[in-house]
XYZ file of C-alpha atoms in Angstrom:
747
model
C -67.418 24.330 126.957
C -69.371 23.450 130.117
C -72.498 25.111 131.553
C -74.490 25.269 134.892
C -78.258 25.132 135.173
C -79.429 27.956 137.493
C -82.508 26.653 139.305
C -83.762 30.056 140.391
C -83.965 31.623 136.959
C -84.422 28.446 134.913
C -81.686 29.514 132.446
C -78.395 27.920 131.334
C -75.486 29.909 132.777
C -71.770 29.698 131.858
C -69.464 28.624 134.670
C -67.262 31.164 136.431
C -69.649 34.041 135.491
C -71.238 36.254 138.183
C -74.934 35.513 138.673
C -75.677 39.238 138.379
C -74.529 39.127 134.719
C -76.067 35.940 133.330
C -74.637 34.553 130.093
C -77.427 32.932 128.049
C -76.159 30.116 125.812
C -77.270 30.793 122.216
C -78.542 27.240 121.832
C -80.979 27.572 124.805
C -84.720 27.993 124.089
C -87.011 28.855 127.078
C -90.501 27.428 126.764
C -92.082 29.203 129.732
C -95.428 28.045 131.103
C -94.792 30.396 134.071
C -96.471 33.766 133.397
C -97.478 36.917 135.325
C -100.921 38.559 135.535
C -100.770 42.366 135.986
C -103.542 44.576 137.488
C -103.399 48.352 138.145
C -105.364 49.808 141.095
C -105.621 53.632 141.212
C -105.779 54.344 144.991
C -105.416 58.121 145.438
C -105.279 61.469 143.632
C -103.065 64.542 143.576
C -104.637 67.899 142.576
C -102.386 70.924 142.318
C -103.190 74.614 142.417
C -104.837 75.790 139.233
C -107.226 72.829 138.870
C -110.958 73.408 138.337
C -112.247 73.252 141.934
C -115.503 75.091 141.075
C -117.391 72.075 139.760
C -120.607 71.295 141.620
C -120.071 68.545 144.205
C -116.357 68.674 143.561
C -114.086 68.047 140.524
C -114.402 64.924 138.337
C -110.805 63.715 137.652
C -110.754 61.348 134.614
C -108.035 59.035 133.244
C -108.102 57.383 129.782
C -105.636 54.535 128.947
C -104.850 53.102 125.490
C -102.212 50.680 124.270
C -99.481 51.828 121.857
C -101.633 50.727 118.891
C -104.386 53.188 119.950
C -106.801 50.629 121.430
C -108.655 52.069 124.478
C -108.422 49.794 127.544
C -109.633 52.050 130.392
C -111.850 55.088 130.931
C -112.210 55.858 134.652
C -113.903 59.018 136.005
C -113.639 59.823 139.715
C -117.109 61.313 140.045
C -117.799 64.166 142.506
C -114.401 64.135 144.201
C -115.761 66.433 146.893
C -112.753 65.715 149.107
C -110.780 68.163 146.932
C -112.075 71.678 147.331
C -108.501 72.837 146.892
C -105.033 71.354 146.287
C -104.543 67.891 147.850
C -101.883 65.146 147.834
C -102.465 61.373 148.080
C -106.185 61.870 148.688
C -107.766 58.341 148.766
C -110.411 57.360 146.227
C -113.557 55.757 147.776
C -116.322 53.722 146.187
C -118.787 56.618 146.062
C -116.447 58.616 143.829
C -116.954 56.269 140.889
C -120.720 56.015 141.065
C -122.112 55.600 137.573
C -118.647 55.414 135.930
C -116.037 52.657 135.546
C -113.981 51.685 138.569
C -110.357 52.932 138.868
C -108.998 49.387 138.421
C -107.738 47.794 135.166
C -106.450 44.255 134.417
C -103.513 44.831 132.037
C -103.186 41.216 130.947
C -100.982 38.102 131.213
C -97.290 38.416 130.237
C -94.196 36.152 130.104
C -92.277 35.674 133.303
C -89.442 38.179 133.351
C -91.390 41.038 131.667
C -89.911 44.279 133.062
C -91.962 47.191 131.677
C -95.414 48.004 130.202
C -96.027 51.341 128.414
C -99.423 52.957 127.643
C -100.813 56.204 126.206
C -102.474 58.319 128.981
C -104.972 61.225 128.910
C -105.900 63.044 132.201
C -108.461 65.886 132.514
C -111.345 67.251 134.664
C -114.629 65.979 133.179
C -117.718 68.195 133.089
C -119.813 66.319 130.535
C -121.140 62.803 130.157
C -119.279 60.166 132.120
C -116.292 58.541 130.387
C -116.551 60.304 127.061
C -113.561 61.763 125.237
C -112.193 65.125 126.228
C -114.435 68.018 125.047
C -113.287 71.603 125.734
C -116.037 73.807 124.196
C -119.006 75.610 125.744
C -119.744 76.600 129.321
C -119.667 72.963 130.376
C -116.437 72.068 128.552
C -113.755 69.802 130.068
C -110.552 71.310 131.498
C -107.117 70.600 132.988
C -106.191 68.357 129.985
C -102.775 66.724 129.430
C -101.598 63.588 127.585
C -98.462 61.453 127.227
C -97.008 57.988 127.776
C -96.442 56.259 131.109
C -94.137 53.278 131.693
C -95.262 50.825 134.434
C -92.066 49.395 135.975
C -93.059 45.872 137.088
C -90.143 45.863 139.541
C -91.902 48.623 141.587
C -95.383 47.835 142.977
C -96.485 51.480 143.310
C -96.133 54.733 141.431
C -97.805 57.877 140.021
C -99.233 58.497 136.538
C -98.351 62.148 135.755
C -98.506 63.401 132.133
C -98.374 67.149 132.845
C -101.921 67.944 134.045
C -102.562 69.494 137.461
C -104.175 66.101 138.196
C -102.110 62.907 138.737
C -103.171 59.372 139.779
C -101.358 57.251 142.389
C -101.509 53.488 141.748
C -100.522 50.065 143.123
C -99.613 47.016 140.973
C -100.901 43.523 141.645
C -98.632 40.855 139.973
C -99.529 37.136 140.226
C -97.330 34.281 138.868
C -99.058 31.266 137.268
C -98.006 28.118 135.276
C -94.546 26.476 135.075
C -91.187 26.817 133.132
C -89.898 24.384 130.551
C -86.537 24.992 128.786
C -85.150 23.256 125.728
C -81.396 23.197 125.073
C -80.323 22.298 121.552
C -77.513 23.083 119.128
C -75.564 21.843 116.125
C -71.995 20.609 116.645
C -69.250 19.050 114.584
C -68.631 15.321 114.871
C -65.562 15.705 117.140
C -67.024 18.267 119.575
C -67.635 17.512 123.330
C -70.157 19.685 125.252
C -70.522 19.625 129.099
C -73.875 20.847 130.543
C -74.465 20.742 134.298
C -71.646 18.232 134.667
C -72.973 15.906 131.919
C -70.747 15.261 128.880
C -72.522 15.277 125.499
C -70.968 14.018 122.237
C -71.907 12.289 118.969
C -72.346 9.108 121.061
C -74.475 10.848 123.811
C -76.473 13.680 122.218
C -79.586 14.017 124.490
C -81.012 13.912 128.106
C -83.686 15.549 130.293
C -83.125 17.390 133.604
C -85.959 18.020 136.087
C -85.045 20.943 138.357
C -88.159 20.602 140.556
C -90.285 23.515 141.847
C -88.885 27.017 142.115
C -89.183 27.941 145.783
C -90.433 31.544 145.590
C -92.566 31.276 142.433
C -94.325 27.925 142.713
C -93.290 27.071 139.117
C -91.670 23.767 138.032
C -88.629 23.889 135.721
C -87.739 21.057 133.272
C -84.676 21.264 130.999
C -84.475 18.999 127.914
C -81.064 18.689 126.261
C -81.034 17.547 122.593
C -77.796 18.230 120.742
C -77.229 17.469 117.059
C -73.739 16.254 116.054
C -72.971 16.295 112.318
C -71.571 13.159 110.728
C -67.829 13.007 110.247
C -67.027 14.194 106.683
C -65.316 11.714 104.388
C -61.831 12.815 103.243
C -59.630 10.868 100.810
C -56.894 12.012 98.437
C -56.244 10.591 94.984
C -52.479 10.688 94.359
C -49.830 8.812 92.341
C -47.452 6.400 94.034
C -44.561 8.753 93.303
C -43.394 11.743 91.288
C -40.850 11.951 88.516
C -37.856 14.225 89.028
C -38.199 17.494 87.071
C -41.873 16.712 86.526
C -45.093 17.215 88.446
C -48.045 15.241 89.745
C -51.596 16.027 90.780
C -53.197 15.610 94.211
C -56.993 15.733 94.318
C -59.534 15.543 97.156
C -62.170 13.018 96.073
C -65.073 14.807 97.795
C -66.588 18.231 97.040
C -66.447 20.724 99.912
C -66.881 24.492 100.155
C -63.335 25.078 101.385
C -59.884 23.519 101.004
C -56.585 24.568 102.558
C -53.431 22.685 101.515
C -50.092 22.855 103.246
C -48.940 24.689 100.070
C -51.466 27.487 100.919
C -53.505 26.571 97.843
C -57.296 26.540 98.200
C -58.430 24.454 95.213
C -59.734 20.885 95.238
C -56.833 19.782 93.000
C -53.208 20.947 93.145
C -50.006 20.262 91.228
C -46.887 19.210 93.165
C -43.245 19.215 92.110
C -41.257 18.048 95.165
C -41.031 14.844 97.212
C -42.441 15.722 100.628
C -45.518 15.305 102.847
C -48.635 17.213 101.735
C -51.644 17.866 103.964
C -55.107 19.304 103.353
C -57.814 20.638 105.683
C -61.392 20.762 104.418
C -64.398 22.666 105.756
C -67.794 21.095 105.010
C -71.179 22.774 104.580
C -71.713 22.634 108.369
C -68.484 24.520 109.063
C -66.784 21.362 110.410
C -63.163 20.721 109.515
C -61.104 17.602 108.895
C -57.529 17.099 107.752
C -55.377 14.353 106.302
C -51.901 14.077 104.780
C -49.992 11.991 102.251
C -46.291 11.443 101.551
C -45.101 11.609 97.920
C -41.576 10.369 97.009
C -39.492 10.746 93.847
C -39.281 7.672 91.635
C -35.715 6.310 91.196
C -33.992 8.131 88.329
C -32.700 6.194 85.310
C -29.911 7.259 82.954
C -30.525 7.657 79.213
C -27.392 7.537 77.007
C -27.138 7.618 73.178
C -24.031 6.263 71.445
C -23.056 6.340 67.763
C -20.771 8.048 65.229
C -20.461 11.797 65.605
C -20.023 12.409 61.844
C -21.026 10.685 58.579
C -20.625 11.260 54.892
C -23.516 12.839 53.110
C -24.550 11.019 51.037
C -23.428 7.707 52.430
C -21.296 5.534 50.185
C -23.544 2.821 48.722
C -26.252 4.048 51.222
C -24.711 1.935 53.998
C -26.796 2.650 57.151
C -25.431 4.003 60.422
C -26.973 3.137 63.817
C -27.561 5.176 66.999
C -27.935 3.034 70.157
C -29.754 4.134 73.362
C -29.750 2.645 76.889
C -32.030 -0.375 76.985
C -34.644 -1.172 79.632
C -37.100 1.684 79.090
C -40.767 1.051 78.434
C -41.060 3.254 75.329
C -38.745 5.050 72.909
C -39.740 7.937 70.671
C -37.150 9.349 68.241
C -37.619 12.722 66.615
C -37.690 11.075 63.146
C -40.371 8.537 64.162
C -38.291 5.600 65.415
C -39.692 3.620 68.380
C -36.835 1.291 69.370
C -33.654 1.672 71.389
C -31.678 1.443 68.091
C -32.180 3.964 65.277
C -30.966 3.522 61.704
C -29.920 6.829 60.140
C -28.836 7.835 56.676
C -28.355 11.573 57.138
C -26.591 13.901 59.499
C -28.547 16.184 61.888
C -29.880 16.531 65.446
C -31.669 13.471 66.784
C -33.850 13.713 69.922
C -34.942 10.673 71.912
C -37.721 10.664 74.531
C -37.911 7.523 76.650
C -40.322 6.608 79.462
C -39.629 4.107 82.241
C -41.990 1.787 84.094
C -43.161 4.688 86.300
C -44.020 6.740 83.200
C -41.203 9.150 84.015
C -39.947 10.804 80.858
C -36.286 11.250 79.920
C -34.935 13.143 76.955
C -31.547 13.130 75.297
C -30.145 14.705 72.143
C -27.432 13.400 69.845
C -25.875 15.398 67.026
C -24.464 13.681 63.944
C -22.310 16.056 61.942
C -21.634 15.882 58.213
C -18.173 15.439 56.763
C -17.576 17.963 54.050
C -17.993 16.463 50.613
C -14.521 16.501 49.038
C -14.119 19.345 46.578
C -13.629 18.013 43.059
C -12.889 20.059 39.947
C -11.769 18.937 36.492
C -9.554 21.417 34.694
C -9.080 21.291 30.906
C -10.568 22.476 27.586
C -14.050 21.217 26.848
C -13.485 21.577 23.106
C -10.857 19.893 20.927
C -10.116 20.656 17.335
C -10.465 17.921 14.776
C -7.442 15.592 15.146
C -6.326 17.385 18.317
C -6.262 16.468 22.082
C -6.475 18.084 25.537
C -5.339 17.340 29.110
C -7.845 16.785 31.964
C -6.609 17.260 35.551
C -8.243 16.980 38.997
C -7.002 19.090 41.910
C -6.867 17.760 45.501
C -5.470 15.095 47.858
C -7.590 11.925 47.758
C -7.200 8.402 49.100
C -8.226 6.977 45.726
C -9.609 8.004 42.337
C -10.731 6.239 39.169
C -11.709 7.625 35.735
C -14.259 5.926 33.521
C -11.293 5.283 31.226
C -10.026 3.029 34.098
C -7.106 5.379 34.628
C -6.257 6.250 38.257
C -3.957 9.234 37.807
C -4.887 12.851 38.519
C -3.968 13.919 34.929
C -5.096 12.161 31.742
C -4.781 13.041 28.032
C -7.901 12.641 25.844
C -8.240 12.966 22.051
C -11.815 11.801 21.473
C -15.045 13.703 22.116
C -17.320 12.269 24.807
C -18.058 12.332 28.616
C -15.218 11.722 31.028
C -16.121 10.818 34.642
C -13.872 10.660 37.706
C -14.809 9.276 41.171
C -12.748 10.108 44.282
C -12.732 8.978 47.963
C -11.179 11.200 50.650
C -9.551 10.378 54.014
C -12.997 10.192 55.752
C -14.219 7.656 53.213
C -16.561 10.219 51.660
C -17.151 10.034 47.942
C -17.596 12.618 45.185
C -18.030 12.319 41.406
C -17.464 14.878 38.669
C -17.732 14.760 34.882
C -16.828 16.833 31.816
C -18.069 16.581 28.248
C -15.478 17.036 25.480
C -16.769 18.091 22.066
C -14.951 18.320 18.723
C -15.126 21.848 17.311
C -15.853 22.369 13.585
C -14.330 25.217 11.572
C -16.052 28.351 12.834
C -17.443 30.954 10.401
C -18.769 34.162 11.909
C -20.623 36.811 9.851
C -21.674 40.165 11.410
C -23.949 42.595 9.483
C -23.927 46.232 10.683
C -25.787 49.329 9.435
C -25.002 53.034 9.416
C -26.396 56.363 8.220
C -22.902 57.609 7.201
C -21.967 56.586 3.607
C -18.287 56.907 4.533
C -18.634 53.959 6.945
C -19.933 51.426 4.351
C -17.440 48.474 4.015
C -16.976 44.631 4.252
C -13.968 42.946 6.003
C -13.046 39.195 6.375
C -10.478 37.921 8.940
C -9.139 34.398 9.699
C -7.624 33.525 13.153
C -7.136 30.720 15.712
C -9.207 30.658 18.921
C -8.084 29.659 22.441
C -8.540 25.985 21.605
C -6.271 26.307 18.538
C -9.195 25.907 16.127
C -9.600 28.038 12.950
C -12.182 30.864 12.901
C -13.295 32.811 9.780
C -15.067 36.109 10.676
C -16.678 38.543 8.222
C -17.975 42.056 9.233
C -20.257 43.910 6.730
C -21.438 47.583 7.177
C -24.276 48.921 4.953
C -26.654 51.923 4.803
C -30.039 51.594 6.528
C -32.779 51.048 3.956
C -35.784 51.158 6.334
C -35.892 54.947 6.756
C -33.952 54.930 10.039
C -31.708 57.687 8.675
C -34.611 60.013 7.734
C -35.230 62.992 10.077
C -37.033 66.398 9.987
C -38.007 68.924 12.657
C -40.242 72.000 13.067
C -39.003 74.798 15.381
C -41.178 77.490 17.036
C -39.665 80.518 18.825
C -40.980 83.235 21.192
C -39.160 86.605 21.021
C -37.663 88.322 24.069
C -40.690 90.361 25.266
C -41.693 92.588 28.224
C -38.243 92.290 29.745
C -38.448 88.448 29.891
C -36.193 86.012 27.976
C -37.422 84.323 24.811
C -38.230 80.640 24.408
C -37.991 77.859 21.823
C -39.869 74.597 21.234
C -39.593 71.923 18.529
C -41.518 68.986 17.111
C -39.930 66.022 15.287
C -42.016 65.664 12.128
C -40.099 62.760 10.532
C -37.808 60.022 11.814
C -37.609 57.338 14.490
C -36.740 58.100 18.080
C -35.466 58.325 20.653
C -33.591 61.533 19.807
C -30.926 63.592 21.516
C -30.042 67.193 20.719
C -27.478 69.893 21.542
C -27.866 73.704 21.244
C -25.009 76.141 20.657
C -25.013 79.962 20.723
C -23.254 82.331 18.329
C -19.970 81.696 20.153
C -20.345 77.903 19.737
C -20.934 77.541 23.474
C -23.087 74.532 24.469
C -26.291 75.730 26.152
C -27.012 73.985 29.483
C -30.319 72.170 29.956
C -31.361 74.697 32.638
C -31.352 77.534 30.009
C -33.370 75.811 27.270
C -36.611 77.622 28.214
C -35.034 81.092 28.629
C -33.064 82.411 25.678
C -31.554 85.851 25.407
C -31.740 87.635 22.030
C -29.413 86.106 19.395
C -28.819 83.266 16.878
C -28.611 79.579 17.878
C -27.784 76.195 16.239
C -29.498 72.927 17.305
C -28.208 69.474 16.281
C -30.493 66.380 16.559
C -29.320 62.732 16.555
C -31.367 59.514 16.652
C -30.376 56.109 17.985
C -29.104 55.022 14.538
C -26.593 57.849 14.371
C -28.525 59.994 11.878
C -28.053 63.755 12.533
C -29.937 66.928 11.569
C -28.588 70.447 12.059
C -30.766 73.610 11.923
C -30.803 77.139 13.399
C -33.217 79.581 15.024
C -33.119 83.219 16.246
C -34.584 85.010 19.282
C -35.663 88.619 18.492
C -35.374 91.341 21.149
C -38.391 93.693 21.527
C -37.558 96.893 23.547
C -39.559 97.939 26.648
C -42.024 100.861 26.580
C -40.492 104.227 27.505
C -42.504 106.505 29.845
C -42.020 108.956 32.746
C -44.073 109.195 35.979
C -43.612 111.526 38.971
C -43.882 109.134 41.950
C -44.589 111.685 44.722
C -46.872 114.749 45.009
C -47.495 117.167 47.915
C -50.413 119.515 48.491
C -52.859 121.064 50.930
C -55.768 118.998 52.189
C -58.889 120.202 50.373
C -56.999 121.284 47.222
C -56.687 119.329 43.951
C -53.593 118.352 41.950
C -52.999 116.829 38.507
C -51.278 113.436 38.151
C -49.705 112.774 34.711
C -47.706 110.223 32.682
C -45.324 111.200 29.868
C -45.702 108.430 27.245
C -46.156 107.983 23.486
C -49.846 107.071 23.374
C -49.426 105.412 19.966
C -47.340 102.698 21.689
C -49.943 101.792 24.323
C -53.382 100.163 24.517
C -54.610 101.605 27.833
C -53.840 103.509 31.050
C -55.720 102.379 34.178
C -55.719 104.626 37.303
C -56.537 102.907 40.609
C -57.523 104.333 44.051
C -58.380 107.676 42.470
C -61.054 108.521 45.017
C -62.721 111.645 43.618
C -60.772 111.653 40.298
C -62.982 111.539 37.234
C -60.751 109.990 34.527
C -59.600 106.337 34.366
C -57.918 106.176 30.897
C -56.080 109.483 30.603
C -52.393 110.437 30.636
C -53.352 113.126 33.190
C -56.055 113.086 35.933
C -57.181 115.539 38.623
C -56.944 114.273 42.232
C -58.551 115.964 45.264
C -56.448 115.732 48.442
C -58.597 114.585 51.389
C -56.074 112.959 53.756
C -52.492 113.367 54.884
C -51.197 110.343 52.980
C -52.530 108.291 50.048
C -51.189 105.935 47.379
C -52.400 105.845 43.745
C -51.631 102.878 41.426
C -51.406 103.324 37.661
C -51.202 100.424 35.142
C -50.036 100.811 31.507
C -50.550 98.109 28.823
C -48.507 98.595 25.623
C -49.216 97.270 22.138
C -47.253 94.077 22.894
C -49.564 93.376 25.875
C -46.724 94.149 28.292
C -48.006 95.491 31.635
C -46.218 98.272 33.551
C -47.259 99.389 37.062
C -46.247 102.487 39.050
C -47.105 103.695 42.571
C -47.682 107.436 43.195
C -47.499 108.743 46.795
C -49.720 111.714 47.764
C -48.777 113.738 50.898
C -51.441 116.151 52.199
C -50.954 118.921 54.755
C -53.296 121.317 56.579
C -53.089 125.087 56.294
C -51.713 126.807 59.382
C -54.471 127.335 62.017
C -54.802 129.557 65.051
C -54.903 127.886 68.444
C -58.211 129.437 69.564
C -59.935 127.781 72.540
C -62.032 128.838 75.562
C -61.325 128.009 79.233
C -63.351 129.511 82.158
C -61.270 130.929 85.026
C -63.976 130.801 87.721
C -66.752 128.336 88.669
C -69.278 127.935 91.489
C -70.088 124.897 93.547
C -73.631 124.423 94.816
C -74.776 127.065 92.314
C -78.335 126.836 90.871
C -77.448 127.614 87.223
C -74.444 129.536 85.833
C -70.761 128.547 85.897
C -71.442 125.199 87.522
C -68.703 123.295 85.635
C -65.241 123.564 84.098
C -64.766 122.673 80.399
C -62.559 123.432 77.351
C -63.962 124.225 73.878
C -62.564 125.149 70.467
C -63.722 124.710 66.856
C -60.414 123.298 65.612
C -59.869 120.876 68.517
C -60.141 117.146 67.910
C -62.448 115.066 70.198
C -59.531 113.106 71.684
C -58.258 116.262 73.429
C -58.475 115.938 77.248
C -57.638 117.737 80.490
C -56.843 117.100 84.199
C -57.543 119.101 87.429
C -55.037 119.301 90.354
C -55.206 120.921 93.791
C -52.493 123.355 94.873
C -50.455 120.509 96.336
C -50.390 118.655 92.991
C -52.948 115.968 93.859
C -55.037 114.756 90.912
C -58.692 115.718 91.379
C -60.235 114.890 87.977
C -59.262 113.546 84.517
C -61.391 113.751 81.337
C -61.399 111.127 78.572
C -62.249 113.543 75.694
C -62.874 117.225 75.023
C -66.656 116.945 75.549
C -66.249 116.032 79.271
C -66.662 118.649 82.037
C -65.762 118.835 85.758
C -68.622 119.539 88.199
C -66.376 120.635 91.100
C -66.595 117.350 93.004
C -63.954 114.919 94.260
C -64.954 111.421 95.442
C -68.663 112.457 95.318
C -68.242 115.601 97.491
C -67.892 119.248 96.461
C -64.302 120.511 96.762
C -63.388 123.353 99.125
C -63.370 126.882 97.652
C -59.799 127.515 96.470
C -57.573 127.976 93.436
C -57.031 124.798 91.346
C -54.745 124.061 88.395
C -55.757 122.577 85.023
C -53.503 121.058 82.333
C -54.949 120.289 78.876
C -53.532 118.036 76.133
C -54.943 119.744 73.019
C -54.989 117.930 69.681
C -55.648 120.109 66.596
C -57.184 119.181 63.270
C -53.850 119.813 61.501
C -52.254 116.981 63.479
C -50.409 119.102 66.018
C -50.587 118.635 69.819
C -50.039 121.311 72.504
C -50.061 121.325 76.318
C -51.823 124.254 78.008
C -51.987 124.793 81.789
C -53.678 127.471 83.899
C -55.700 128.036 87.075
C -59.382 128.198 87.968
C -60.958 129.650 91.106
C -63.712 127.623 92.787
C -66.233 129.696 94.836
C -68.975 128.403 97.160
C -72.247 129.929 95.904
């Protein structure tokens, strides 16, 4: 950017900008020795109607000035302003008017050139007391015409009026004198590659300073000197650490060697170090602590790609014949080789099948990986068929199954079938079409004469016996087998049981339980009824009356048969009337017909006012329309019987007697002021409603105790004939609807 030096104002101004709207360069500092001295001269007064013109020798207009911090700088009283016996405008102040008080002139001070405004606190009033004292408004000699406020002296206008709202105002003239000179200092901080033009002079890192003397300013008498001193930051260092190339399908790192606040790579990354994956040109722009930027770039290429190949057999025998090694061979010329089983050469010796992985690195440290799978030939299946046992003096045939390239027995025979007559181990070795080997063996033993004796035991004497049998087994050898059955002698056949029964009682089935008192378990048992029917397991705890047989058997076959009976005990016989009816308020007798010698107790429940709890008959007083009485009987077998007795009560017939007035007064002082319904046999929930002659509802009660006062919506109804309808509920449970009319009269 370039700038002009304006000699009139002494400021740096941007080119092509109107002088009326100066653009101050931020780097410009004005050191002004040119200043202004400001003096205020109060030259005349204005007094409006309403001022105190009655003061002896004329009014005493007074002005007090203070700065905005409250410091007093002027107290001037225009003493005996006899010129103003009434309202005046622009009346001059002469020397005699300030006799004995301070003059109406104040030096405001020295201020920087270019100051536009000065503001002060002002008080104006008519003084009647001591000269130049603060405003005092009390007593017969109190001050008057007081007003206060702020006044702004515009230094661009040499005259004006101080008016803060009093009837008195002061006219003034400003005296402004310029003294000293102007010195300006232009400085600024720039990046190393910046060029600045000021007043036609080019400044850069190689030419950072100069001084310009503008000479005197024609209308102010002030010299103006401009010193230019620009600071240019040093060029930031920028280098990139990078590899000479990048491996295909790999990555590399680029790193700026210097630390800066900001980085921006061509990859849009903003870190000091980045990872790259492609061969291309990469650039970075840094921003240093001064906000200066610098960029650089670097080209990264892919290293030439090498080819890694593994060769070798695709299948081997497992295990190898005679452990002869097999080799896998990889492309030579790489710097390093790392096999998955630990090998570190281009050739790998293997003894087993499997997956082999090779990682090789070239001179550029690029890594290549290749896999090679070595499969396993199936080991040839080999089975020897033949008897493993020969009888004394006998022989057997041994045969191998399968198609083999070669075979050899340890008898030096090379046929698939051989005949052997001696005990011992026979071994055969075969090689299949893939050259894979397998070995199998069989041990032939000579069988002696076999004697087998089996001893059995029973609890049944009829099964005791001893039998001997001679036969030839599958190998043609003789076997002598003897089977002997005898009675147990260790008590295994002993058994006894104790049975307990519960008779069929209180209408429930009977039950049975048993305890084994002698014998060894575990035991099983079966139960049969009189018809020889097997009782299911679900019915073992509930037996009907009758005779039963139970048969026990232990694990040795010993059995025990016994019987038991379930006795039937009949239920108690009794009679109860389950429903009674009567009149509420009367009493009735409740009774049970039963043989008292067969029972232990009778318990009556919910008797209310009944007086007997263990009687076959009790008296019950009916107090409600419906009740339920429970009675419990316990017989001599502790069986419990329960019955429910329902009591239905009814009221005697009643007369529907009730009172309804047929006339009432509104606005009456005492009698017949309301409508109501009453009756001794009416229930409280009875209610009534009032309607006008057109059927409109006027009033509704909530119970029989309510009454209507002759009002509707807070106002007395008009005299007329009205209709009532009552829903009457009687103490005997009946309900009736009664309607009639009532005449309303205005009292």
